[in-house]
Short mmCIF file of N, CA and C in Angstrom, two decimals:
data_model
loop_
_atom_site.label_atom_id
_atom_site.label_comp_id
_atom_site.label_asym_id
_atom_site.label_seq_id
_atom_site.Cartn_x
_atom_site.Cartn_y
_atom_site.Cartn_z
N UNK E 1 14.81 23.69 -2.76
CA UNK E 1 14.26 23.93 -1.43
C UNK E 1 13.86 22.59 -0.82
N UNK E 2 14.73 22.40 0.47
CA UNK E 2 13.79 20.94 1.08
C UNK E 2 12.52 21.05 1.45
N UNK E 3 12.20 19.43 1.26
CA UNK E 3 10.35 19.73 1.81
C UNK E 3 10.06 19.32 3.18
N UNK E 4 9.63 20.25 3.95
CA UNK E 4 9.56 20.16 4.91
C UNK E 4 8.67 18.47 5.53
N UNK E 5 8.41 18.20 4.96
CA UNK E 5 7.83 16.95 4.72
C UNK E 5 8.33 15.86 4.89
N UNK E 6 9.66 16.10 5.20
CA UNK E 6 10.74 15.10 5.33
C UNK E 6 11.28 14.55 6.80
N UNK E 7 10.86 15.74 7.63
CA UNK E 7 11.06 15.86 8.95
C UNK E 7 10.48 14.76 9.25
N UNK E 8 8.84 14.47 8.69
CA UNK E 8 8.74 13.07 9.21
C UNK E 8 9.30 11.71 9.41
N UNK E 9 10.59 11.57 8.77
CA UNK E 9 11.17 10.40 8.76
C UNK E 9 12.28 9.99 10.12
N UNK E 10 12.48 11.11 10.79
CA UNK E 10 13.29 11.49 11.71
C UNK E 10 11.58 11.28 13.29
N UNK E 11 10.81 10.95 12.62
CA UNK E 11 9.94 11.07 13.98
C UNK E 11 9.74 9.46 14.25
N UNK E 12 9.40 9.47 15.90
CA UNK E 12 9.23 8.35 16.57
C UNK E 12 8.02 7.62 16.27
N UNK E 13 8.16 6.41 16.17
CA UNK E 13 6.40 5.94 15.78
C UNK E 13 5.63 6.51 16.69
N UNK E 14 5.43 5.84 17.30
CA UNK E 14 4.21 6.98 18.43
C UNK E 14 3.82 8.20 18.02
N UNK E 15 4.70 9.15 17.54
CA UNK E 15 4.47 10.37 17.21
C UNK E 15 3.82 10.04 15.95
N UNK E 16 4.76 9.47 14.98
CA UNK E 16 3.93 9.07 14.14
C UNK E 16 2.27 8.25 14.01
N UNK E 17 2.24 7.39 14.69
CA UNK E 17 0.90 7.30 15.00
C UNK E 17 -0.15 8.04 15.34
N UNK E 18 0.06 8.86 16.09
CA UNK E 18 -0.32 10.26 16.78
C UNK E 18 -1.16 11.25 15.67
N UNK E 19 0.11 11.25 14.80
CA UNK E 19 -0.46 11.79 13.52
C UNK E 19 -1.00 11.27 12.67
N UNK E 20 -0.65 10.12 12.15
CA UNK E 20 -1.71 9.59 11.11
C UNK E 20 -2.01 8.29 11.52
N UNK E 21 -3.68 8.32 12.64
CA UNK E 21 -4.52 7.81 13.27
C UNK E 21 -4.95 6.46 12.26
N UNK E 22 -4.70 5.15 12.22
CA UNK E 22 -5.75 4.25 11.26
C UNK E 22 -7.80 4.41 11.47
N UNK E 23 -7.66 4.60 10.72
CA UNK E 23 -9.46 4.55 10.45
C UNK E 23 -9.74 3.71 9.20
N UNK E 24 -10.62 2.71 9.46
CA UNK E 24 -11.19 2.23 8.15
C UNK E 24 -12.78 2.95 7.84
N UNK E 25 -12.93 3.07 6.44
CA UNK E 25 -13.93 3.98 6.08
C UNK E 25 -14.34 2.90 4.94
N UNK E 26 -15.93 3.32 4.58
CA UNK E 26 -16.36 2.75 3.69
C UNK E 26 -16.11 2.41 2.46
N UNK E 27 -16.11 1.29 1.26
CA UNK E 27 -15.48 1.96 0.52
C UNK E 27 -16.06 2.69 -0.54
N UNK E 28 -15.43 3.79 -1.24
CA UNK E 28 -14.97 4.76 -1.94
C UNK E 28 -14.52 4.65 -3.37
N UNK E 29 -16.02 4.75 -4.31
CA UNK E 29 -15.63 4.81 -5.71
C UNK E 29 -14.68 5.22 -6.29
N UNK E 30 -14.19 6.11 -5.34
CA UNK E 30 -13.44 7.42 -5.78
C UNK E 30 -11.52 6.98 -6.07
N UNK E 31 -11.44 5.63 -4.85
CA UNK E 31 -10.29 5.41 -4.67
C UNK E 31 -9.90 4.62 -6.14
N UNK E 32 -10.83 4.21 -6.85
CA UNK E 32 -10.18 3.59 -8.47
C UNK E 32 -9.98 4.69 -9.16
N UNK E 33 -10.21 6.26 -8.94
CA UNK E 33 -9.54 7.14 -9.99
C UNK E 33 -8.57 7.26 -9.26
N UNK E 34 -8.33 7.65 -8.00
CA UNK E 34 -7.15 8.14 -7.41
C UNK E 34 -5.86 7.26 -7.79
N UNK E 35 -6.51 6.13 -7.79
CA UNK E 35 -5.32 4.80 -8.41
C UNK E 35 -5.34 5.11 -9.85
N UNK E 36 -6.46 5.52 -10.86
CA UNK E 36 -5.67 5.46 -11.88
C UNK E 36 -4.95 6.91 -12.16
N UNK E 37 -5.05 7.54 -11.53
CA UNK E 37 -4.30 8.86 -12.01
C UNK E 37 -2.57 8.70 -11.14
N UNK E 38 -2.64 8.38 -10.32
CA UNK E 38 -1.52 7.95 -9.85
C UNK E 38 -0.86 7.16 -10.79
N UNK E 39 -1.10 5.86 -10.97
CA UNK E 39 -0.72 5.21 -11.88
C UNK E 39 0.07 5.87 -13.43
N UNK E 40 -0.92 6.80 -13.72
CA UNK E 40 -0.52 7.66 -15.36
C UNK E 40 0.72 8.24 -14.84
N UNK E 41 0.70 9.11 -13.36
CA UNK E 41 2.07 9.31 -12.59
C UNK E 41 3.16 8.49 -12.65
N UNK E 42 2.83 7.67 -12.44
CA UNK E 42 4.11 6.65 -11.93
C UNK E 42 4.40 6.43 -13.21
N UNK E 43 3.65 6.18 -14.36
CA UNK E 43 4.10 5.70 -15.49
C UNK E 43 4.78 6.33 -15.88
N UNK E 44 4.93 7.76 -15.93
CA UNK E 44 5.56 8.84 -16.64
C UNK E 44 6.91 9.27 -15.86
N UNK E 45 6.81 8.79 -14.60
CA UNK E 45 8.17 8.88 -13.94
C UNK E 45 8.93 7.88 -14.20
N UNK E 46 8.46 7.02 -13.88
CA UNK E 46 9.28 5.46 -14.08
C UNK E 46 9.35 4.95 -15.18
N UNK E 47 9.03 5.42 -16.17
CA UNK E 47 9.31 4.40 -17.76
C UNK E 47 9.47 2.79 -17.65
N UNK E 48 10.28 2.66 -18.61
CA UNK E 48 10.26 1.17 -18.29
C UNK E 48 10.76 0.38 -17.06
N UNK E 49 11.20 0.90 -16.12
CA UNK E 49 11.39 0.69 -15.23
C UNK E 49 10.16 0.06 -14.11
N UNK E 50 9.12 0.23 -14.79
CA UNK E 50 7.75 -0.19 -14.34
C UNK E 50 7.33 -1.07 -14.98
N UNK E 51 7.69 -2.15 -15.09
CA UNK E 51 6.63 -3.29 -16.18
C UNK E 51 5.47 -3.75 -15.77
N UNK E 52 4.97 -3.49 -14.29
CA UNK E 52 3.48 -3.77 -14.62
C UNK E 52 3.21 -2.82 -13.07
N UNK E 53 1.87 -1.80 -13.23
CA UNK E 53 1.64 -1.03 -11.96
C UNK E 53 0.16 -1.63 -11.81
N UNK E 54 -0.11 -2.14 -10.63
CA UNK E 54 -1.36 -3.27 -9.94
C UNK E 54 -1.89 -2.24 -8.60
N UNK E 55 -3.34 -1.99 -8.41
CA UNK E 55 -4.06 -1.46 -7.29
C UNK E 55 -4.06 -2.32 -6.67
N UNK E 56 -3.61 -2.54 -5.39
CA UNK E 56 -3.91 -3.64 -4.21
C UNK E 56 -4.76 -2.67 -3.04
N UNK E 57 -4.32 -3.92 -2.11
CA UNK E 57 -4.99 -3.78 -1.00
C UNK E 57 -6.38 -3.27 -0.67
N UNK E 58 -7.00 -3.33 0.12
CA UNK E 58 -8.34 -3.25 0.36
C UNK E 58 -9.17 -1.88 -0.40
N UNK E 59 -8.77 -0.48 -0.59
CA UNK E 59 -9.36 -0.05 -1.63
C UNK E 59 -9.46 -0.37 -2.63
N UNK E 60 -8.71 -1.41 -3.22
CA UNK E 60 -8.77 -2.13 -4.62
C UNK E 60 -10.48 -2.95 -4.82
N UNK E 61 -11.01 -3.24 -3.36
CA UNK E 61 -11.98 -4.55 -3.34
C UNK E 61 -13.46 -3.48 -2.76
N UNK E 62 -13.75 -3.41 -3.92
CA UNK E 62 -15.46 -3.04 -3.62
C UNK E 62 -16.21 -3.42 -2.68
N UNK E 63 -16.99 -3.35 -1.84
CA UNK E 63 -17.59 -3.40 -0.54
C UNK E 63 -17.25 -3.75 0.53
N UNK E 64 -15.99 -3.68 0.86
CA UNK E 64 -15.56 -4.13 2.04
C UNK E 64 -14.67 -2.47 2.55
N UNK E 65 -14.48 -2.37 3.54
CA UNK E 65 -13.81 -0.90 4.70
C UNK E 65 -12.37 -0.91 4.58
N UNK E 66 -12.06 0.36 4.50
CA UNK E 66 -10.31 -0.23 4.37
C UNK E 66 -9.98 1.30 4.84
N UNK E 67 -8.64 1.39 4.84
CA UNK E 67 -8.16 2.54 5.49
C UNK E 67 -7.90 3.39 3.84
N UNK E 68 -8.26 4.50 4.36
CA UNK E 68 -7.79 5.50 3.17
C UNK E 68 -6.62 5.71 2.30
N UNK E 69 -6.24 4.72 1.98
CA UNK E 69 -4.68 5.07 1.61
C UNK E 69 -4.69 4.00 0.40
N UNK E 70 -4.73 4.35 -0.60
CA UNK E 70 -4.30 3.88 -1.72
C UNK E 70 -2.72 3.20 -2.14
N UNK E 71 -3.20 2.03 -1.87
CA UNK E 71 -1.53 0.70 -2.34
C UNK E 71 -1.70 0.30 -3.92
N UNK E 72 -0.42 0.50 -4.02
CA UNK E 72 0.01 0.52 -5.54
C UNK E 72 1.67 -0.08 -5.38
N UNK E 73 0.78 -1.41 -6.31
CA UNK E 73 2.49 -2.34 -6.26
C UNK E 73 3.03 -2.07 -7.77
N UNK E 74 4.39 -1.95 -7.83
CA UNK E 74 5.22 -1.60 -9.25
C UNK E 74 6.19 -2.71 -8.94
N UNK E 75 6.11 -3.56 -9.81
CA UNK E 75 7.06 -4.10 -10.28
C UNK E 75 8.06 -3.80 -11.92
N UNK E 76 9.17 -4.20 -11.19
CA UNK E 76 9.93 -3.61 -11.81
C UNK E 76 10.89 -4.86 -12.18
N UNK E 77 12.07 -4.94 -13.62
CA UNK E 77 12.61 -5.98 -14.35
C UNK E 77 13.41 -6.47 -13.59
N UNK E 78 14.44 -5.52 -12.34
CA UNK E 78 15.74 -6.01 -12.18
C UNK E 78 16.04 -5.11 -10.87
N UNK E 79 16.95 -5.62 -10.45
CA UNK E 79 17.72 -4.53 -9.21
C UNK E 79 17.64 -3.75 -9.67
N UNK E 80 18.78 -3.25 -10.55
CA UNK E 80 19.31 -2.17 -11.21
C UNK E 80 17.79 -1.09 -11.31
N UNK E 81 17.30 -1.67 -11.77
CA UNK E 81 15.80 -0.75 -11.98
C UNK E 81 14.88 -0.23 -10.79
N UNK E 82 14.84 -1.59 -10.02
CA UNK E 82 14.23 -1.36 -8.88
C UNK E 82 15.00 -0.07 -8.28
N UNK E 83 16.24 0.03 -8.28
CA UNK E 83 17.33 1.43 -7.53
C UNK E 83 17.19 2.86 -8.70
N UNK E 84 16.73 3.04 -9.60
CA UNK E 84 16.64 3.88 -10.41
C UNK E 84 14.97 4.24 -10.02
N UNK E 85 14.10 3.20 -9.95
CA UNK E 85 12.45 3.49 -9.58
C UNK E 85 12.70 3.95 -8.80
N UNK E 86 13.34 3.75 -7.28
CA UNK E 86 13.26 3.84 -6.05
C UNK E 86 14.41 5.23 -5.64
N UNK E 87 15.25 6.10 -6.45
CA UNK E 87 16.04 7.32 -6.99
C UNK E 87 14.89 8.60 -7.62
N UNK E 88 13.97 7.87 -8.65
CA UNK E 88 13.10 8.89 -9.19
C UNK E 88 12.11 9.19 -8.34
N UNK E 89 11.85 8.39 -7.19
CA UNK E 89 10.84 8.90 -6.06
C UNK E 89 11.06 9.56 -5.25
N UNK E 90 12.05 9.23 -4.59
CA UNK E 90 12.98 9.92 -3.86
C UNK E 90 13.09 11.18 -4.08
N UNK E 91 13.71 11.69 -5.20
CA UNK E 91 14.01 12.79 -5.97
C UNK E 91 12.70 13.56 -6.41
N UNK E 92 11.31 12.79 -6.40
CA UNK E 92 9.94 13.34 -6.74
C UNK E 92 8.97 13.64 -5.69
N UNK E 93 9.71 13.69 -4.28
CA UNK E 93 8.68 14.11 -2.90
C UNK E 93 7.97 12.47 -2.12
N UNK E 94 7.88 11.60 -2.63
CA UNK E 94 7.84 10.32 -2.07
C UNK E 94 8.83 10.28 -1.01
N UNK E 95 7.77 9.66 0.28
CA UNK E 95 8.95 9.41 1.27
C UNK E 95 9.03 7.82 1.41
N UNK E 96 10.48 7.36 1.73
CA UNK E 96 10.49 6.38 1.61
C UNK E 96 10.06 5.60 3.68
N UNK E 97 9.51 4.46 3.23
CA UNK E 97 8.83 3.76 4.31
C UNK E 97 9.95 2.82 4.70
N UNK E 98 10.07 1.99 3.99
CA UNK E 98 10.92 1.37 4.40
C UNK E 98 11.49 0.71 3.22
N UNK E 99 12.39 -0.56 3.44
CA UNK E 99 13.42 -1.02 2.27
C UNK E 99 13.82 -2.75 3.01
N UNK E 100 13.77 -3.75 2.36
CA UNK E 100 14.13 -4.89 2.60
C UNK E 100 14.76 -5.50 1.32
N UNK E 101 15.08 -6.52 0.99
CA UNK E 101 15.83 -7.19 0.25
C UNK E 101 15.12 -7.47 -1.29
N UNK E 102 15.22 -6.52 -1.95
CA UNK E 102 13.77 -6.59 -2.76
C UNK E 102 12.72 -5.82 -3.19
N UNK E 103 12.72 -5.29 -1.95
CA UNK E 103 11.45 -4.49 -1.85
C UNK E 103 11.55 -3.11 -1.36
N UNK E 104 11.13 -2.42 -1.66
CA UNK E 104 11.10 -0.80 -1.21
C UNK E 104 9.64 -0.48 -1.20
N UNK E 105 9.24 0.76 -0.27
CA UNK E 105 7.78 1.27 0.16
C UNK E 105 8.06 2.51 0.32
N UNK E 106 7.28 3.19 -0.57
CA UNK E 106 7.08 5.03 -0.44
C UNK E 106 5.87 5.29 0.22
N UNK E 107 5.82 6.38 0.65
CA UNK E 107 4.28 6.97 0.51
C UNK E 107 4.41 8.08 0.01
N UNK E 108 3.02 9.40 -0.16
CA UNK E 108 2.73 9.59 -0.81
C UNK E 108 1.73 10.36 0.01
N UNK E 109 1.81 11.83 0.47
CA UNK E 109 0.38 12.64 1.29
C UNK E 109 0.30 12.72 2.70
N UNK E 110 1.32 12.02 3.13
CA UNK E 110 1.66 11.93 4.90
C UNK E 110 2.20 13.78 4.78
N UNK E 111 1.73 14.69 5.25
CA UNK E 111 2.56 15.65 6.18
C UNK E 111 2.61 16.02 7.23
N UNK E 112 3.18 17.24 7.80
CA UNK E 112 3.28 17.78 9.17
C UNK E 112 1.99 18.10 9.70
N UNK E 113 1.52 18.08 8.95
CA UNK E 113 -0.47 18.61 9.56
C UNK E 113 -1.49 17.32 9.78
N UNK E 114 -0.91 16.10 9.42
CA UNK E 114 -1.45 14.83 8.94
C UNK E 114 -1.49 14.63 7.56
N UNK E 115 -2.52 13.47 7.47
CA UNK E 115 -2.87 13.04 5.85
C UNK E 115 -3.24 14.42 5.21
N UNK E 116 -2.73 14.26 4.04
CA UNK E 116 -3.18 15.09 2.68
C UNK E 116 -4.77 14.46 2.08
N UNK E 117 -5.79 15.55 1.49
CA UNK E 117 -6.82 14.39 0.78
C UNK E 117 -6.19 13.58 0.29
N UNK E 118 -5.39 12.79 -0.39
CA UNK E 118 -5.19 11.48 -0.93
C UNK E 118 -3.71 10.95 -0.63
N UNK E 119 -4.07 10.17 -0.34
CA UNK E 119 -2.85 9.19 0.54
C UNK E 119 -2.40 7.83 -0.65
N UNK E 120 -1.09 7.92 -0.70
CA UNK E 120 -0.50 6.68 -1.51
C UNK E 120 0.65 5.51 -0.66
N UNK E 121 0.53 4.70 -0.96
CA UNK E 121 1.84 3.79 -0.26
C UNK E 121 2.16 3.24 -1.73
N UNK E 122 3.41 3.38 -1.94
CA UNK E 122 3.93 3.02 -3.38
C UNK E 122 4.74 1.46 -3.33
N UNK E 123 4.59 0.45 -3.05
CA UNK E 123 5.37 -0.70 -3.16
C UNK E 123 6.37 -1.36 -4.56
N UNK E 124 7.50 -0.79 -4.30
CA UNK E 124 8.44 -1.10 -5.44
C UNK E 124 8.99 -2.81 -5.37
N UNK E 125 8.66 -3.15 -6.21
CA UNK E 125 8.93 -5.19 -6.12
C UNK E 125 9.76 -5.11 -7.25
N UNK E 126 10.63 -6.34 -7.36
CA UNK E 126 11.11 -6.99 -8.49
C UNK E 126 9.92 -8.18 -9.30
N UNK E 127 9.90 -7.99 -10.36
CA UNK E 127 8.98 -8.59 -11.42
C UNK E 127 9.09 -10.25 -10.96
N UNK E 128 7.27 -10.73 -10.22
CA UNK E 128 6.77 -11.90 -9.86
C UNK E 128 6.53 -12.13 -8.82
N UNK E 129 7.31 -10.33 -7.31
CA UNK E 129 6.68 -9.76 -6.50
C UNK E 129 5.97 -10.38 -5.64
N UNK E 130 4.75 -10.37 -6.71
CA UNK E 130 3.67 -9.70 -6.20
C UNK E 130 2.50 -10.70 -5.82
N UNK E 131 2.23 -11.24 -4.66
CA UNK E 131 1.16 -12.12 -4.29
C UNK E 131 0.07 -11.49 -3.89
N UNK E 132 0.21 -9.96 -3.43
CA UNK E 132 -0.95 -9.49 -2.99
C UNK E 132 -2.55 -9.02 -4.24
N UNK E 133 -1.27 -9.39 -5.13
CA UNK E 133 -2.40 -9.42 -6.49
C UNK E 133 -3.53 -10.58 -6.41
N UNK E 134 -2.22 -11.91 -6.06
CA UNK E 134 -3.26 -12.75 -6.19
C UNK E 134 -4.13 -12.99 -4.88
N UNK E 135 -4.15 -12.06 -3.58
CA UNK E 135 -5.02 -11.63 -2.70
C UNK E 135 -6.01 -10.85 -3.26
N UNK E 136 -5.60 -10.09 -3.60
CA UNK E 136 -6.64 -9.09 -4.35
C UNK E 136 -7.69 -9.78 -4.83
N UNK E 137 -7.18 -10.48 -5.93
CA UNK E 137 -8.34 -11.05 -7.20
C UNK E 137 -9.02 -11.80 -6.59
N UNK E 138 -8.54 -12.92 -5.55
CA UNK E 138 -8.82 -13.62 -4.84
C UNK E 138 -10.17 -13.13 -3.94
N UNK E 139 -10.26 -12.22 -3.05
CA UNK E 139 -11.23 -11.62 -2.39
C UNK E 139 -12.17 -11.01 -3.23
N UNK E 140 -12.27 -10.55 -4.93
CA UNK E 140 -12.57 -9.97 -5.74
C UNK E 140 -13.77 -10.85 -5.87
N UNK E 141 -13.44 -12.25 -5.87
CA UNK E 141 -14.17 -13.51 -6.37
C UNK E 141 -15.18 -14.76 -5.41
N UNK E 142 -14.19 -13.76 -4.10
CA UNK E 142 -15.05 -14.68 -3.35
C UNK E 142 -15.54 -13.89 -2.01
N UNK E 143 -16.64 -12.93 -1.74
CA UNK E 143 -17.30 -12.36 -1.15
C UNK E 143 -17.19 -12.40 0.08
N UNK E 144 -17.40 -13.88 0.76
CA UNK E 144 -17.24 -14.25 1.64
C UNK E 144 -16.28 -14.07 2.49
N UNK E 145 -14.86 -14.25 1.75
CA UNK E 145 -13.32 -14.40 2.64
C UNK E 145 -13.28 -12.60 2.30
N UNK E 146 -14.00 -11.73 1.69
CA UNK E 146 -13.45 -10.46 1.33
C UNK E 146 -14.53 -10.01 2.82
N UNK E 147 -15.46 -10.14 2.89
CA UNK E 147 -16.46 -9.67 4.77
C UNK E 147 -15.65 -10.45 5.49
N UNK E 148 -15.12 -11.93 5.86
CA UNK E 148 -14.52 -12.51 6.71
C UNK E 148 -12.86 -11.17 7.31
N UNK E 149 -12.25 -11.09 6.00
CA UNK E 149 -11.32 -10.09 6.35
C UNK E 149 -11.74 -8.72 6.56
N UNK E 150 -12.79 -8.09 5.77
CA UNK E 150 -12.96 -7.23 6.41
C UNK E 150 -13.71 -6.63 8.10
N UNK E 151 -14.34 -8.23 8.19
CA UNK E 151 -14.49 -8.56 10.09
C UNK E 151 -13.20 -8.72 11.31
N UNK E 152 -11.90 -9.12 10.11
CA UNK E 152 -11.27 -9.09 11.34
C UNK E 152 -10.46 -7.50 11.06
N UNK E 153 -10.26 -6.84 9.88
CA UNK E 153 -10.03 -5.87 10.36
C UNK E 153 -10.33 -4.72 11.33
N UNK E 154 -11.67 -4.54 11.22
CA UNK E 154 -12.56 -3.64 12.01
C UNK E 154 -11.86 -4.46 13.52
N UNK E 155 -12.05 -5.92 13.55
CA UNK E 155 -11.55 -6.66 15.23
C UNK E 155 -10.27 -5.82 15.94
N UNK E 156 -9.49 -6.29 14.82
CA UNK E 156 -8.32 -5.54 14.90
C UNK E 156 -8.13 -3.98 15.05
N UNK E 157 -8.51 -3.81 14.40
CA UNK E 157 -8.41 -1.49 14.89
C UNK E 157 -8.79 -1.42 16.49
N UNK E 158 -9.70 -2.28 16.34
CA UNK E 158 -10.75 -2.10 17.95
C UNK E 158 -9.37 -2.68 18.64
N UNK E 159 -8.63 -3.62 18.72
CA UNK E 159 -7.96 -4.18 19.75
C UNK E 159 -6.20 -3.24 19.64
N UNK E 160 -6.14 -2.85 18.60
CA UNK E 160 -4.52 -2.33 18.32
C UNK E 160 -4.35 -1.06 17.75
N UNK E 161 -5.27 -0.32 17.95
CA UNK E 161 -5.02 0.99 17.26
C UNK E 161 -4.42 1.79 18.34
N UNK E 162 -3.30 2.36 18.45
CA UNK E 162 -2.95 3.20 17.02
C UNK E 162 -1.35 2.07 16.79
N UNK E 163 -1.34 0.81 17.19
CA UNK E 163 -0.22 0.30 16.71
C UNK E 163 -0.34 -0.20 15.48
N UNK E 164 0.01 0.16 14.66
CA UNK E 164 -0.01 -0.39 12.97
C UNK E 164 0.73 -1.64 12.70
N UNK E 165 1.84 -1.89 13.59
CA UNK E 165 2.41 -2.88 13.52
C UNK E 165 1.69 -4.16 14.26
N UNK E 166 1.12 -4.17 14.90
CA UNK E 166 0.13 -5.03 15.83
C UNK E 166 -0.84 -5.03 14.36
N UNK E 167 -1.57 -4.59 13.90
CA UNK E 167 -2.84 -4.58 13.10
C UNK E 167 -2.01 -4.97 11.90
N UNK E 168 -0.93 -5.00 11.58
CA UNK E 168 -0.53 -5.89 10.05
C UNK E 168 -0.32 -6.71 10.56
N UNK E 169 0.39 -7.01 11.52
CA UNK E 169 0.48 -9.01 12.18
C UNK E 169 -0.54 -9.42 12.16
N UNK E 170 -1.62 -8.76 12.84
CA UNK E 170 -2.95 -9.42 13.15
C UNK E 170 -3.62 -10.50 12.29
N UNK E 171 -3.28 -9.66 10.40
CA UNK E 171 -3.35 -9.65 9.26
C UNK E 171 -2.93 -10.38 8.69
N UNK E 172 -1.74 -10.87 8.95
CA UNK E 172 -0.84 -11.94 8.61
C UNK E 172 -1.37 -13.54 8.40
N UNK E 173 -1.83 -13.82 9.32
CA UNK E 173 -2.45 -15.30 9.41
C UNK E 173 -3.00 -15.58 8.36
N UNK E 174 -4.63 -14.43 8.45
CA UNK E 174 -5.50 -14.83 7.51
C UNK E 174 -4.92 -14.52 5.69
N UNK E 175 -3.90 -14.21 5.41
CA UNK E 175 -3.30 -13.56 4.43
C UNK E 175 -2.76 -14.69 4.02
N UNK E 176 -1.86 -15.42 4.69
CA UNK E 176 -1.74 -16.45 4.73
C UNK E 176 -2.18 -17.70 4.10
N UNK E 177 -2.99 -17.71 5.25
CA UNK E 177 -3.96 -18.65 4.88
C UNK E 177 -5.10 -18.57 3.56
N UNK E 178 -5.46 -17.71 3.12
CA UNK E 178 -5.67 -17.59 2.04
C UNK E 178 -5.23 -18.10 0.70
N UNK E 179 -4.00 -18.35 0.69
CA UNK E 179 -2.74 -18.17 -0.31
C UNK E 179 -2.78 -19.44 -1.13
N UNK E 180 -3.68 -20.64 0.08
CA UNK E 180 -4.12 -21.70 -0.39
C UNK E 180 -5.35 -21.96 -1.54
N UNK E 181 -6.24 -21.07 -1.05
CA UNK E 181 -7.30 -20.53 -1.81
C UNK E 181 -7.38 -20.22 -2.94
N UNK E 182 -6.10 -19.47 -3.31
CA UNK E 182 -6.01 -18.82 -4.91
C UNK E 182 -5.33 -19.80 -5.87
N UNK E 183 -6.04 -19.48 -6.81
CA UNK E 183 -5.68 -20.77 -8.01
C UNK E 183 -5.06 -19.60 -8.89
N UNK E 184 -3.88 -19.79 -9.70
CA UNK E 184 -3.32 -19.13 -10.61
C UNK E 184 -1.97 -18.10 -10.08
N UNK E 185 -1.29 -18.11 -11.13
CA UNK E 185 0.15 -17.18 -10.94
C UNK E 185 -0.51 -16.05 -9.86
N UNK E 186 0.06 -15.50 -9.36
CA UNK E 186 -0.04 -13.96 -8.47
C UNK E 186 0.26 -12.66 -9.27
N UNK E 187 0.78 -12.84 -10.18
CA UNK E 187 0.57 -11.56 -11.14
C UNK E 187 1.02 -11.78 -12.61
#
């Protein structure tokens, strides 16, 4: 039976926006189980095809606001794998976001009614990926640049909502610029 759930991929951003509104919310103890039970998920779908599954993005970072949606980067050994990860999702109700040279993005709780309680964005990488790790840890450690970003996000919603694409550029700079900041491999 198809899932009706799919219709969304056929909709216009706008519409899409429409429906699933950005809000940043406080953060949410709650979002490190939701990541690890997901995670035990992914593990059990993806086998080795997963060599290392990492919580990013701003629910990952304790006291700072982030949007409800739980990011989870998988890296994976090889093409070949990355297209077999990115087959078993597919095939498991994950819709796919998008796809670049490398990289693939599911989500995970988007439906026809809006968000589901728990929202996933699944980021499929090839193994070494992954810099947003070393964002992560990075803001983990230093308090300061983790309120600095979470000041310009809140800036940002206020100036670009409901364009999501405007509010990840926005994002970009200071992401960036950061990159200088972090000492050590990225994952």
């Amino acid at each position: 039976m198809p899932d009706p759930d799919r219709a969304l991929l056929d909709f216009p951003l706008e519409r899409l926006w429409a429906l699933f509104p950005m809000r940043l919310e406080a953060h949410c103890d709650a979002w490190q189980a939701w990541y690890a039970e997901e995670k035990a998920q992914l593990q059990t779908l993806l086998g080795e095809d997963a060599l290392a599954i990492h919580h990013i993005g701003s629910t990952a970072i304790a006291g700072i606001r982030a949007k409800p949606i739980v990011d989870i980067l998988v890296e994976t050994p090889d093409r070949a794998a990355l297209q077999r990860a990115a087959k078993r999702l597919d095939e498991s109700g994950y819709l796919p976001m998008s796809r670049s040279d490398g990289r693939i993005t599911f989500n995970k709780g988007y439906t026809l009614q809006g968000y589901a309680a728990r929202v996933f964005h699944i980021h499929l990488r090839l193994v070494g990926d992954c810099e947003e790790v070393a964002f992560r840890d990075l803001l983990r450690i230093r308090p300061d640049l983790a309120r600095a970003y979470e000041a310009l996000k809140i800036r940002l919603l206020a100036e670009h909502a409901p364009d999501r694409d405007a509010y990840t550029a926005g994002k970009s700079a200071f992401i960036s610029a950061s990159k200088g900041k972090s000492k050590g491999k990225a994952c």
